């Protein structure tokens, strides 16, 4: 039986994934790579978008047809594997959420001038408020959509304020003068790594959009999510390229804020506050919601009080930020962990896609499987390289 379309949920899932991806790290990452590669970074963005779509379609489709969350699917592929993945996702999500809380503080501080710690608590309070209402899922969908729209419109304005060389950007997107494979992998991991990969897919599952008949809706939602995140990436790239092409120096201490300030003066700096706050708060929500959805596989009783666990997760993230500040080493560890999580989870779901006991008579598209295997191999190679380097091997 084909489910009725629910555009609110489909848009909400897409924007939840997109705004989860567009966090403080996303903004800094895009600015730094544009500064390093110039117009050729357009090619990196194009390549990462294609890979991102392949990852999302693989993951969301398998979740939908299996009608199970990712850890439950993993446990059916190999008993105990889902529990391991859940632990990795929850720990990584918690570490990143500390950074998200800090990002919310930086953004609100840029807007109001209040101390970062106070602003961080206020930002976390906004995220907590979403889960204090009875219809938390519906409010989360709407909040993600509104904040996503704010992000896009603000960055579009700043991009045009810098008058970027559009013709050069278009030319180098197709014919780059520099090629940096590690930057492609970094963008893929930052956009669809860790918990982010599953945020929208789990949201659709919780909203009852599941089964093979729902795949057209699932596909549209997944592509829209990547499209929104990519749109923000493209316009932030253009904004930074406009600044760099004018020969202006970007402050390495806070690259995104520097770009906004150079583009539009003090008004631009305030706009940076809006973008950073919106990006950070929506990332707090996405990280908490998705991490707790994985925790259900470890502790079934969590489902009965899901909102309370989400609130506790956000509260713990805020407490960690207030007590130890920006835990750089923890965040670096979490970034490396994401490199392992993506190939492990994606590889597991690709195996599940060909297990009739999990997906029934569903036939997974070959082109998606090839895309998925490519990402698994490349991300595994990068993760092992990073680990060996860290060990001094």
GROMACS .gro file of N, CA and C in nm, residues 30-31 36 42 219 228 259 274 283 322 331 359 391:
model
   39
   30UNK      N    1   3.479   2.495   0.439
   30UNK     CA    2   3.456   2.549   0.305
   30UNK      C    3   3.541   2.673   0.280
   31UNK      N    4   3.550   2.760   0.381
   31UNK     CA    5   3.628   2.883   0.368
   31UNK      C    6   3.776   2.853   0.350
   36UNK      N    7   4.260   2.797  -0.012
   36UNK     CA    8   4.375   2.716  -0.055
   36UNK      C    9   4.372   2.685  -0.204
   42UNK      N   10   3.573   2.459  -0.687
   42UNK     CA   11   3.443   2.428  -0.747
   42UNK      C   12   3.436   2.284  -0.795
  219UNK      N   13   1.362   0.911  -0.208
  219UNK     CA   14   1.464   0.960  -0.301
  219UNK      C   15   1.458   1.111  -0.314
  228UNK      N   16   2.026   2.117  -0.063
  228UNK     CA   17   2.028   2.233   0.026
  228UNK      C   18   2.167   2.253   0.086
  259UNK      N   19   3.543   3.641   0.634
  259UNK     CA   20   3.485   3.656   0.501
  259UNK      C   21   3.360   3.745   0.506
  274UNK      N   22   2.425   3.539   1.251
  274UNK     CA   23   2.299   3.473   1.216
  274UNK      C   24   2.325   3.335   1.157
  283UNK      N   25   2.236   2.196   1.403
  283UNK     CA   26   2.327   2.082   1.416
  283UNK      C   27   2.315   2.018   1.555
  322UNK      N   28   3.083   2.395   2.888
  322UNK     CA   29   3.104   2.493   2.994
  322UNK      C   30   3.219   2.455   3.086
  331UNK      N   31   3.750   1.677   1.965
  331UNK     CA   32   3.689   1.703   1.835
  331UNK      C   33   3.775   1.645   1.722
  359UNK      N   34   1.563  -0.714   0.318
  359UNK     CA   35   1.494  -0.620   0.228
  359UNK      C   36   1.387  -0.688   0.143
  391UNK      N   37   4.978   0.713   1.461
  391UNK     CA   38   5.059   0.617   1.538
  391UNK      C   39   5.207   0.628   1.504
   0.00000   0.00000   0.00000
